[in-house]
Coordinates of C-alpha atoms and ligand atoms in Angstrom, one line a residue:
M8 CA 22.0 49.7 47.4
K9 CA 22.1 46.6 45.5
M10 CA 19.4 44.6 48.2
I11 CA 16.8 47.4 47.6
L12 CA 17.7 47.5 44.1
L13 CA 16.3 43.8 44.6
R14 CA 13.6 45.1 46.8
K15 CA 12.2 47.2 44.3
F16 CA 12.4 44.8 41.9
R17 CA 10.1 41.9 43.8
V18 CA 7.9 44.9 44.1
L19 CA 7.0 45.9 40.7
I20 CA 7.3 42.3 39.6
L21 CA 4.3 41.2 42.5
M22 CA 2.6 44.1 40.8
V23 CA 2.8 43.5 37.9
F24 CA 1.6 39.9 38.8
L25 CA -1.6 41.4 40.1
I26 CA -2.7 43.2 37.0
A27 CA -1.9 40.0 34.7
C28 CA -4.4 38.3 37.6
S29 CA -7.4 40.9 37.0
M30 CA -6.2 40.9 33.1
H31 CA -7.0 37.1 33.2
I32 CA -10.1 37.9 34.9
M33 CA -11.4 40.0 33.0
I34 CA -10.5 38.6 29.9
D35 CA -12.0 35.5 30.9
L36 CA -15.3 37.0 31.7
L37 CA -15.6 39.5 28.3
P38 CA -16.8 36.0 26.1
K39 CA -19.6 35.7 28.7
L40 CA -20.4 39.3 28.5
E41 CA -20.4 38.7 24.3
R42 CA -22.6 35.8 24.5
H43 CA -25.7 37.8 27.0
G44 CA -25.5 40.8 24.8
N45 CA -24.2 39.7 21.6
S46 CA -25.6 37.2 20.1
G47 CA -24.6 37.9 16.6
C48 CA -20.9 36.8 17.1
S49 CA -20.4 33.2 16.0
C50 CA -16.6 33.6 17.1
S51 CA -15.3 33.5 20.4
H52 CA -18.7 31.2 21.4
T53 CA -17.8 28.0 23.4
P54 CA -19.7 25.0 22.2
S55 CA -21.2 23.7 25.0
E56 CA -23.2 26.0 25.4
E57 CA -24.4 25.4 22.0
P58 CA -28.0 22.9 21.9
Q59 CA -26.6 19.0 23.1
S60 CA -28.6 17.9 19.8
W61 CA -25.6 18.6 17.4
G62 CA -25.4 15.2 16.2
K63 CA -29.1 15.6 14.7
Q64 CA -27.9 18.8 13.5
G65 CA -28.4 18.2 10.0
W66 CA -24.6 17.8 8.4
P67 CA -23.1 21.2 8.1
N68 CA -21.4 22.5 5.1
K69 CA -21.6 19.1 3.5
H70 CA -18.1 19.6 1.1
T71 CA -17.8 18.3 -2.4
L72 CA -15.3 15.6 -3.0
R73 CA -12.2 17.3 -3.2
I74 CA -10.2 16.8 -6.6
L75 CA -6.1 16.1 -4.9
Q76 CA -4.9 19.2 -5.9
D77 CA -1.5 19.7 -7.9
F78 CA 0.9 20.5 -5.2
S79 CA 3.5 21.4 -7.9
N80 CA 2.9 25.6 -6.5
E81 CA 2.1 25.1 -2.9
P82 CA 4.9 24.2 -0.8
S83 CA 7.6 26.1 -2.9
S84 CA 7.0 28.9 -0.4
N85 CA 9.7 29.0 2.1
V86 CA 7.4 28.8 5.0
S87 CA 7.5 24.4 6.2
S88 CA 3.6 23.5 7.4
H89 CA 5.6 23.5 11.0
S90 CA 6.8 27.2 11.1
L91 CA 3.1 27.9 11.1
E92 CA 3.1 26.4 14.9
R93 CA 3.3 30.3 15.5
I94 CA -0.5 30.5 15.2
P95 CA -1.1 29.8 18.5
A96 CA 0.1 33.6 19.0
T97 CA 2.4 34.4 21.0
G98 CA 0.3 36.1 23.8
D99 CA -0.9 32.9 24.6
K100 CA 2.4 31.5 25.6
T101 CA 3.6 34.6 27.8
Q102 CA 0.4 34.6 29.0
A103 CA 1.1 30.9 30.2
L104 CA 4.4 31.7 31.2
K105 CA 3.5 34.4 33.5
R106 CA -0.1 32.1 34.5
L107 CA 3.1 29.7 36.0
E108 CA 4.5 31.7 38.0
H109 CA 1.7 31.4 40.3
P110 CA 1.3 27.7 41.0
G111 CA -2.3 28.2 43.3
Q112 CA -4.2 28.9 40.2
Q113 CA -4.3 26.0 38.4
L114 CA -4.4 23.7 41.4
R115 CA -8.3 22.9 40.2
G116 CA -6.7 19.5 38.9
D117 CA -9.2 16.9 38.8
R118 CA -8.0 14.2 41.6
K119 CA -10.1 11.8 40.2
R120 CA -8.3 12.4 36.9
Q121 CA -5.5 12.3 38.0
F122 CA -5.6 9.3 39.7
M123 CA -6.7 7.1 36.6
Q124 CA -3.9 9.0 34.8
D125 CA -0.9 8.3 37.8
A126 CA -2.3 4.3 37.6
A127 CA -2.4 4.5 33.3
V128 CA 1.4 5.3 32.9
T129 CA 3.1 2.5 35.4
K130 CA 2.9 0.5 32.3
N131 CA 6.0 0.0 30.3
L132 CA 9.0 0.8 32.6
P133 CA 12.8 0.1 31.3
V134 CA 13.8 -3.2 31.7
K135 CA 17.1 -3.9 33.2
G136 CA 19.2 -5.9 31.1
S137 CA 16.9 -5.0 27.5
R138 CA 18.8 -4.7 24.2
L139 CA 17.9 -0.9 24.6
S140 CA 20.1 -0.6 27.6
A141 CA 22.5 -2.2 26.2
L142 CA 23.0 -0.1 23.3
Y143 CA 22.7 3.0 24.8
E144 CA 25.7 1.8 27.5
H145 CA 28.4 0.7 24.1
P146 CA 30.5 3.6 24.1
L147 CA 28.8 4.8 20.3
Y148 CA 26.4 5.7 22.7
R149 CA 28.8 7.9 25.1
R150 CA 30.4 10.4 23.5
A151 CA 30.4 13.7 25.4
L152 CA 29.9 17.2 23.5
P153 CA 31.6 19.6 23.5
T154 CA 31.7 22.1 26.9
L155 CA 28.1 24.7 25.7
T156 CA 29.0 28.0 25.8
D157 CA 25.8 30.9 26.3
E158 CA 26.0 30.9 22.7
D159 CA 25.4 26.7 22.6
T160 CA 22.4 27.1 23.7
L161 CA 19.2 28.0 23.5
F162 CA 18.5 29.7 26.4
N163 CA 20.6 30.9 29.0
V164 CA 19.0 29.5 31.6
N165 CA 20.0 31.8 34.7
T166 CA 19.3 35.1 32.1
D167 CA 16.3 34.0 29.3
I168 CA 14.3 31.8 31.9
R169 CA 13.2 34.3 34.3
F170 CA 11.5 34.4 31.7
D171 CA 10.1 38.0 31.5
P172 CA 7.2 37.7 28.7
K173 CA 6.6 41.4 27.8
A174 CA 10.8 41.3 27.3
A175 CA 9.6 38.3 24.9
E176 CA 6.7 40.1 23.2
D177 CA 8.9 43.8 22.2
Q178 CA 12.0 43.0 21.1
A179 CA 13.6 39.3 19.5
W180 CA 15.2 38.0 22.4
T181 CA 18.5 38.6 23.0
G182 CA 20.2 37.1 25.6
E183 CA 21.8 39.7 28.2
G184 CA 20.5 42.8 29.1
T185 CA 19.4 44.9 32.3
M186 CA 17.9 41.6 33.7
E187 CA 20.7 39.8 34.3
E188 CA 21.5 42.0 37.6
F189 CA 18.7 40.1 39.3
S190 CA 19.0 36.2 37.7
P191 CA 17.3 34.2 40.1
T192 CA 19.5 32.2 43.0
G193 CA 19.7 29.2 44.0
E194 CA 15.2 28.9 44.7
L195 CA 14.5 29.1 41.2
T196 CA 16.1 26.9 39.8
A197 CA 15.2 25.0 36.7
D198 CA 13.2 21.7 38.1
S199 CA 10.5 24.1 39.3
Y200 CA 9.8 24.6 35.5
P201 CA 7.5 22.3 33.7
N202 CA 9.0 19.6 31.5
W203 CA 8.0 21.6 28.2
L204 CA 10.0 24.0 29.3
R205 CA 12.7 21.8 31.1
F206 CA 13.0 20.5 27.7
H207 CA 13.7 23.4 25.4
I208 CA 16.1 24.8 28.3
G209 CA 18.1 21.9 27.1
I210 CA 17.9 22.0 23.4
N211 CA 21.4 23.4 22.1
R212 CA 23.5 23.6 18.9
Y213 CA 24.6 19.8 18.9
E214 CA 20.6 18.1 20.3
L215 CA 17.3 18.8 20.8
Y216 CA 18.2 16.5 24.2
S217 CA 20.1 14.3 25.2
R218 CA 20.8 10.6 25.8
H219 CA 19.9 10.2 29.4
N220 CA 17.6 13.3 29.9
P221 CA 15.2 11.9 32.1
V222 CA 12.7 15.6 31.6
I223 CA 11.9 13.9 27.5
D224 CA 10.5 10.7 29.7
A225 CA 8.4 12.9 31.9
L226 CA 7.6 15.2 29.1
L227 CA 6.6 11.6 26.8
K228 CA 4.4 10.9 29.9
D229 CA 3.2 14.4 30.4
L230 CA 2.1 14.3 26.6
I231 CA -0.4 11.2 27.4
T232 CA -1.3 12.6 31.3
Q233 CA -1.9 16.5 31.3
R234 CA -6.0 17.3 30.9
I235 CA -6.4 19.3 27.2
T236 CA -7.5 22.8 28.2
S237 CA -7.7 23.3 24.7
V238 CA -7.7 22.7 21.2
A239 CA -7.3 24.8 18.1
M240 CA -6.4 23.4 13.8
K241 CA -2.9 24.3 12.7
S242 CA -3.9 26.6 9.9
G243 CA -2.0 26.4 7.0
G244 CA -1.7 22.1 6.8
T245 CA -3.0 20.8 3.9
Q246 CA -3.9 17.4 6.0
L247 CA -5.8 18.3 9.7
K248 CA -4.0 18.8 12.5
L249 CA -4.7 19.7 16.1
I250 CA -3.2 22.1 17.9
M251 CA -4.0 20.5 21.5
T252 CA -2.6 22.8 24.9
F253 CA -2.3 20.9 28.5
Q254 CA -3.5 22.4 32.2
N255 CA 0.7 22.9 32.1
Y256 CA 0.1 25.6 29.2
G257 CA 2.8 22.9 27.3
Q258 CA 1.7 22.8 23.6
A259 CA 1.6 19.3 21.0
L260 CA 0.8 19.4 18.2
F261 CA -2.6 16.0 17.5
K262 CA -1.8 14.0 13.9
P263 CA -5.4 11.9 14.7
M264 CA -5.0 8.3 13.1
K265 CA -6.6 7.9 9.3
Q266 CA -5.8 4.6 8.2
T267 CA -4.6 1.5 10.4
R268 CA -1.4 0.1 11.3
E269 CA -1.8 -2.5 8.7
Q270 CA -2.9 -0.6 5.4
E271 CA 0.1 0.3 3.1
T272 CA 0.0 2.7 1.1
P273 CA -2.1 2.7 -2.2
P274 CA 0.3 2.3 -5.2
D275 CA -1.3 4.7 -7.5
F276 CA -0.5 7.5 -4.7
F277 CA 1.4 10.2 -5.2
Y278 CA 3.5 10.9 -1.6
F279 CA 2.8 14.1 -1.1
S280 CA -1.0 12.9 -1.2
D281 CA -0.5 9.8 1.2
F282 CA -1.9 10.0 4.3
E283 CA -0.1 11.2 7.4
R284 CA 0.4 8.5 9.8
H285 CA 0.3 9.4 13.7
N286 CA 2.3 6.0 14.5
A287 CA 5.1 7.5 11.5
E288 CA 5.3 10.2 13.9
I289 CA 5.5 8.1 17.0
A290 CA 7.8 5.1 15.4
A291 CA 9.8 8.2 14.5
F292 CA 10.4 9.7 17.5
H293 CA 12.2 6.2 18.3
L294 CA 13.5 5.5 15.0
D295 CA 15.8 8.7 15.4
K296 CA 16.7 7.8 19.1
I297 CA 18.5 4.7 18.3
L298 CA 20.5 6.2 15.7
D299 CA 21.5 8.7 18.1
F300 CA 20.3 11.9 15.9
R301 CA 17.9 13.2 18.3
R302 CA 16.9 15.4 16.3
V303 CA 13.2 14.6 16.5
P304 CA 10.9 16.2 18.8
P305 CA 9.0 14.1 21.4
V306 CA 6.0 12.4 19.9
A307 CA 3.8 10.1 22.0
G308 CA 0.2 8.0 21.7
R309 CA -3.0 9.1 22.8
L310 CA -6.4 7.9 23.5
V311 CA -8.5 10.6 23.3
N312 CA -11.8 11.2 24.1
M313 CA -13.3 13.3 21.1
T314 CA -16.8 15.0 22.7
K315 CA -14.4 15.6 26.1
E316 CA -11.3 16.5 25.0
I317 CA -12.1 17.9 21.6
R318 CA -15.4 18.9 20.7
D319 CA -15.9 20.6 23.9
V320 CA -12.3 22.2 25.1
T321 CA -12.5 23.8 20.9
R322 CA -13.5 27.5 21.1
D323 CA -13.3 26.9 17.2
K324 CA -16.1 27.3 16.0
K325 CA -15.4 26.0 12.2
L326 CA -13.9 23.0 13.7
W327 CA -16.5 22.1 16.2
R328 CA -19.4 22.5 13.2
T329 CA -18.0 19.3 11.8
F330 CA -18.4 16.8 14.4
F331 CA -21.3 14.6 14.2
I332 CA -23.3 10.8 14.8
S333 CA -21.9 8.4 11.6
P334 CA -25.3 5.3 11.2
A335 CA -22.9 3.5 13.6
N336 CA -23.0 5.4 16.1
N337 CA -19.1 6.7 16.5
V338 CA -19.0 10.2 17.0
C339 CA -16.8 11.9 13.4
F340 CA -14.9 14.8 12.7
Y341 CA -13.3 16.1 9.7
G342 CA -12.3 19.6 10.4
E343 CA -10.9 22.1 7.8
C344 CA -7.6 21.6 5.9
S345 CA -7.2 21.2 2.1
Y346 CA -6.6 17.6 2.0
Y347 CA -9.7 14.8 2.9
C348 CA -11.1 17.2 4.7
S349 CA -14.6 15.9 4.1
T350 CA -17.5 13.9 5.6
E351 CA -15.8 11.7 2.7
H352 CA -12.7 11.6 5.0
A353 CA -14.4 12.1 8.5
L354 CA -12.0 11.3 11.6
C355 CA -14.4 8.4 13.2
G356 CA -13.5 7.4 16.8
K357 CA -14.6 3.8 18.6
P358 CA -17.4 4.7 19.7
D359 CA -15.9 8.4 20.9
Q360 CA -11.9 7.0 21.5
I361 CA -9.9 8.4 18.4
E362 CA -6.2 7.6 18.6
G363 CA -3.4 10.2 17.7
S364 CA 0.3 11.3 17.8
L365 CA 1.0 14.3 20.0
A366 CA 4.4 16.0 19.1
A367 CA 6.1 18.7 21.4
F368 CA 6.0 21.9 20.4
L369 CA 9.7 23.5 20.3
P370 CA 9.5 26.7 21.8
D371 CA 7.9 29.6 20.0
L372 CA 9.2 31.4 16.9
A373 CA 9.1 34.5 19.0
L374 CA 11.1 32.9 21.6
A375 CA 13.4 30.9 19.4
K376 CA 13.2 31.7 15.4
R377 CA 13.5 29.3 13.2
K378 CA 15.4 29.1 9.3
T379 CA 13.6 26.5 6.7
W380 CA 16.3 25.2 4.1
R381 CA 15.1 23.8 0.8
N382 CA 15.8 20.4 0.7
P383 CA 18.2 20.0 -2.1
W384 CA 16.6 16.6 -3.4
R385 CA 13.9 18.0 -2.2
R386 CA 10.7 16.4 -5.2
S387 CA 9.2 18.3 -7.6
Y388 CA 5.8 17.8 -6.5
H389 CA 4.7 17.3 -10.0
K390 CA 3.3 14.7 -11.8
R391 CA 4.9 14.3 -14.9
K392 CA 8.1 16.7 -14.3
K393 CA 11.2 16.0 -12.8
A394 CA 14.1 17.8 -10.7
E395 CA 17.6 18.4 -11.7
W396 CA 19.2 15.4 -8.7
E397 CA 17.5 12.9 -10.7
V398 CA 18.6 14.1 -14.5
D399 CA 22.0 15.0 -13.1
P400 CA 23.8 12.2 -11.8
D401 CA 26.8 15.0 -10.5
Y402 CA 24.0 17.6 -8.6
C403 CA 26.0 16.7 -5.1
E404 CA 29.2 18.1 -7.0
E405 CA 26.9 21.6 -7.1
V406 CA 25.8 21.1 -4.1
K407 CA 28.8 20.5 -2.4
Q408 CA 29.7 24.0 -4.0
T409 CA 26.4 26.2 -2.5
P410 CA 26.7 27.1 0.9
P411 CA 25.8 25.6 3.0
Y412 CA 27.5 22.8 2.2
D413 CA 30.5 24.0 0.7
S414 CA 31.9 23.9 4.0
G415 CA 30.6 22.6 8.0
T416 CA 28.6 19.7 8.8
R417 CA 25.3 20.4 7.0
L418 CA 25.5 18.3 3.8
L419 CA 27.0 15.3 6.2
D420 CA 23.0 16.6 8.7
I421 CA 21.6 16.0 4.9
M422 CA 23.1 12.4 4.9
D423 CA 22.0 11.3 7.7
M424 CA 18.8 12.5 7.4
T425 CA 18.4 10.7 3.7
I426 CA 19.4 7.4 5.9
F427 CA 16.5 8.1 8.4
D428 CA 14.0 9.0 5.9
F429 CA 15.1 5.9 4.0
L430 CA 14.9 3.9 7.1
M431 CA 11.1 4.9 7.4
G432 CA 10.7 5.3 3.9
N433 CA 9.2 8.4 3.9
M434 CA 10.0 10.6 0.6
D435 CA 8.1 13.6 2.1
R436 CA 11.7 16.0 3.2
H437 CA 11.3 19.2 1.0
H438 CA 12.0 21.4 3.9
Y439 CA 14.2 21.1 6.7
E440 CA 14.3 24.0 9.2
T441 CA 17.0 24.1 11.9
F442 CA 17.3 27.5 15.0
E443 CA 18.3 30.5 13.9
K444 CA 20.6 31.4 16.6
F445 CA 23.2 28.6 16.0
G446 CA 23.6 29.8 12.6
N447 CA 24.9 27.2 10.3
E448 CA 26.6 25.2 12.7
T449 CA 23.8 23.3 13.9
F450 CA 21.7 20.4 13.9
I451 CA 18.8 20.1 11.5
I452 CA 15.6 19.2 13.2
H453 CA 13.9 16.2 11.7
L454 CA 9.8 17.4 12.0
D455 CA 6.8 16.5 9.8
N456 CA 7.8 12.9 10.0
G457 CA 3.9 11.6 9.3
R458 CA 4.5 10.3 5.8
G459 CA 7.1 7.5 7.4
F460 CA 6.4 3.7 7.3
G461 CA 3.6 3.7 4.1
K462 CA 4.5 1.0 2.5
H463 CA 6.9 -2.1 4.3
S464 CA 6.5 -4.8 0.7
H465 CA 8.5 -1.7 -0.9
D466 CA 11.6 -0.2 -0.7
E467 CA 12.5 3.2 -2.4
M468 CA 15.3 3.7 -3.2
S469 CA 15.7 6.5 -5.2
I470 CA 14.9 8.3 -1.3
L471 CA 18.6 7.2 -0.7
V472 CA 20.1 8.8 -3.9
P473 CA 21.6 12.4 -2.4
L474 CA 23.9 9.6 -0.4
T475 CA 24.2 7.7 -3.4
Q476 CA 25.4 10.6 -6.0
C477 CA 26.9 12.3 -2.6
C478 CA 29.3 9.1 -1.1
R479 CA 29.7 10.4 2.1
V480 CA 29.0 10.1 5.9
R481 CA 30.2 10.5 9.4
K482 CA 31.8 7.7 10.8
S483 CA 30.5 7.7 14.0
T484 CA 27.0 7.3 11.9
H485 CA 28.2 4.5 9.9
L486 CA 30.1 2.6 12.9
R487 CA 26.3 3.1 14.4
L488 CA 24.6 1.5 10.7
Q489 CA 27.2 -1.4 11.2
L490 CA 26.5 -2.1 15.0
L491 CA 22.3 -1.5 14.5
A492 CA 22.9 -4.5 11.1
K493 CA 24.5 -6.8 13.8
E494 CA 21.9 -9.8 15.9
E495 CA 22.4 -8.4 18.6
Y496 CA 21.9 -4.8 18.1
K497 CA 19.1 -5.8 15.6
L498 CA 17.9 -2.7 14.6
S499 CA 14.2 -4.3 14.2
M500 CA 14.2 -5.3 17.6
L501 CA 15.9 -2.2 19.2
M502 CA 12.7 -0.1 17.3
A503 CA 10.4 -3.2 19.0
E504 CA 11.2 -2.5 22.5
S505 CA 11.8 1.1 21.8
L506 CA 8.4 0.9 20.8
V507 CA 7.0 -1.1 24.0
R508 CA 7.2 2.1 26.0
D509 CA 4.5 3.9 23.5
R510 CA 0.5 3.7 25.0
L511 CA -0.9 2.4 22.0
S512 CA 1.2 -0.3 21.2
P513 CA 2.0 -1.6 18.9
I514 CA 3.3 1.3 17.2
L515 CA 4.4 -0.8 13.5
I516 CA 3.5 -4.2 13.0
Q517 CA 6.5 -6.8 12.1
P518 CA 7.1 -6.8 8.2
H519 CA 7.8 -2.8 8.8
L520 CA 10.3 -3.4 11.3
D521 CA 11.5 -6.0 9.3
A522 CA 11.9 -3.8 6.6
M523 CA 14.2 -1.4 8.3
D524 CA 16.4 -4.3 8.8
R525 CA 17.0 -4.6 5.1
R526 CA 16.9 -1.3 4.4
L527 CA 19.5 -0.3 6.5
R528 CA 21.7 -3.5 4.5
H529 CA 20.5 -1.6 1.7
V530 CA 22.0 1.9 3.2
L531 CA 25.5 -0.1 4.2
N532 CA 25.9 -1.9 1.0
V533 CA 25.8 2.0 -0.6
L534 CA 28.5 2.9 1.6
S535 CA 30.8 -0.2 1.0
E536 CA 30.2 0.8 -3.3
C537 CA 31.5 4.7 -2.6
V538 CA 33.9 2.7 -0.2
E539 CA 35.5 0.7 -2.9
K540 CA 35.2 3.7 -5.9
E541 CA 36.4 6.5 -3.8
G542 CA 37.8 5.2 -1.0
Y543 CA 37.7 5.1 2.9
S544 CA 39.0 8.6 3.6
Y545 CA 37.2 10.3 0.9
V546 CA 33.7 8.3 2.1
V547 CA 33.1 8.3 6.4
E548 CA 34.2 11.7 7.9
N549 CA 36.2 11.3 10.8
D550 CA 34.6 13.5 13.0
F551 CA 35.7 11.8 16.0
R552 CA 38.5 13.8 16.2
D553 CA 37.7 17.5 16.8
H554 CA 33.8 18.2 17.9
G555 CA 32.7 21.4 18.5
S556 CA 33.8 25.2 18.4
D557 CA 36.5 23.8 15.4
H558 CA 34.3 22.2 13.4
A559 CA 34.0 24.8 11.2
H560 CA 37.0 24.3 9.4
N561 CA 36.8 20.8 8.6
G562 CA 34.6 21.1 6.1
P563 CA 33.9 18.0 3.4
R564 CA 36.7 17.9 1.7
R565 CA 36.0 17.9 -2.5
R566 CA 37.3 16.3 -5.5
Ligands
NAG612 C1 9.5 34.1 2.3 O1 8.8 34.5 3.6 C2 9.2 36.2 3.7 C3 9.8 36.7 5.3 O2 8.5 35.8 6.0 C4 8.2 36.6 3.1 O3 7.7 37.8 3.0 C5 8.5 36.1 1.6 O4 7.4 36.9 0.2 C6 8.1 35.3 1.5 N1 8.3 34.3 -0.4 C7 7.7 33.5 -0.7 C8 8.2 32.8 -2.1 O5 6.6 32.9 -0.5
NAG613 C1 -16.0 10.5 26.7 O1 -15.9 11.6 27.1 C2 -17.4 11.8 27.0 C3 -17.9 12.9 28.2 O2 -17.5 14.1 28.9 C4 -18.5 10.5 28.1 O3 -19.4 10.7 28.3 C5 -17.6 9.2 27.6 O4 -18.2 8.5 28.6 C6 -16.1 9.5 27.0 N1 -16.1 8.4 26.8 C7 -15.4 7.4 27.3 C8 -14.8 6.0 26.8 O5 -14.3 7.4 28.5
NAG614 C1 24.9 30.1 6.0 O1 25.0 29.7 4.9 C2 24.1 30.3 3.7 C3 23.6 29.9 2.9 O2 22.9 30.0 2.8 C4 25.4 32.3 3.6 O3 24.9 33.0 2.7 C5 25.6 32.5 4.7 O4 26.3 33.3 5.0 C6 26.5 31.3 6.0 N1 27.0 31.8 7.5 C7 27.9 31.7 7.1 C8 28.6 32.0 8.3 O5 28.4 31.0 7.2

């Protein structure tokens, strides 16, 4: 009986594939037909069909220099910039997933290119006997996670990941259902999935990825070697960001280089008008990993050919139109956004290559919803107004009584994030996100770190205010910070060693690395003052005793 059902099911799947294939072919053909028939449609042309004299076409829509908008009422919405990742329609992703099951369709890879890519990635392998490996061998970096149940993993490999794309479209992903009986057996292990999908499968209640996960290294390599098949502008952001899709249907957020590594944020800039730095995104991923949080999605630096890998593959006419050739004969573009998207702020290559950071996408919001939370210590985003935490020294007491900070580990997660942000000088943490599936008992995702590493000559003590006001920290975090302050595990050295692995190395200039050592001492000083004032057992939350299932009952103590 089961066998018959199984066969019927296979036939059904086959039919769905056939239909999907013919639909893809039709979808691919449609724009071409349209182009022949109707030249009035300006929306879906592939730019490569346009005249090649684009550099001389005159300057499209010359933007006037924007007066920096007052930011005060903008990010007050409950949607953080990253929530806009839903923009690349779910349909794309599900189609992608369908296609993945037809590996034959993507075998038309360019061999020569593949060869060049492989040659370029072999450098920067981890060195045996390095400080970094010693750190990751340290007992503090070897603590096991609690046993994971289906409630603790974002996806259930046996049921969800047979990815029935239709189910994902029609209803919220429930993780249970009729597919269970036909869950894949032996030959369909997660090993056959692309690395981005394996990264998604590994996400759980406690971490975005595990410590010694080979998939993450493979994903980092994918980010810089996969062929870019399409590029779109990410709408909604204040600065230009591009969504890049790869040949294996993975996606990543591209932030182009806007500043050299030596430039510091000008002293009169507000933190909200500061540039987003590609190298800060890369460094933040490495710092987060060295701190053992593992709450930043993988980021890698890549040198992108602006002509071949952006202009020629984008279907976005608005983006395509902003390309021009500068007087110095470099390829430039500026895109569309609310800050710095004008010819005056164009991004120019050398002559056609531009550096940028590529951050792996988190699972599509249709598959794994996320909740956006306002940071209790968010800045006012107004040139004159002050936020409540700036004027009320007892602000933390208020926060501690407000859910979800009144129980569980959320407050301690905010403290971790505070330390992370202070070390890189990031003042722009207005919101944070969690995966909805895990409720309140989960880590917070450290997204959007591009405003870190702006100044190395200045330590912005106001970033540490949550810590000075609350005087709370996880014991595991505290011990790791102490370890990283020791000469043999010196944070700056570990960062330098970790960052050498990135293709765009050097990522940070030495003064930024030194600043992290200095800031780490500040954090430890704040914590010892707290211990002196409040007592060790009040300040340092022992998270070694119970981990996992009953951490919910172990809320922060109150006065
Ligand atoms: C918050 O999001 C919800 C649902 O997306 C929306 O209906 C609501 O208007 C948003 N609130 C604000 C303040 O933007
Ligand atoms: C970038 O791509 C263009 C067009 O494919 C090509 O002509 C050019 O040589 C490439 N530039 C580099 C530096 O590889
Ligand atoms: C999670 O936190 C919110 C506060 O934003 C609260 O309303 C909700 O009851 C909490 N859920 C649980 C299960 O504690």
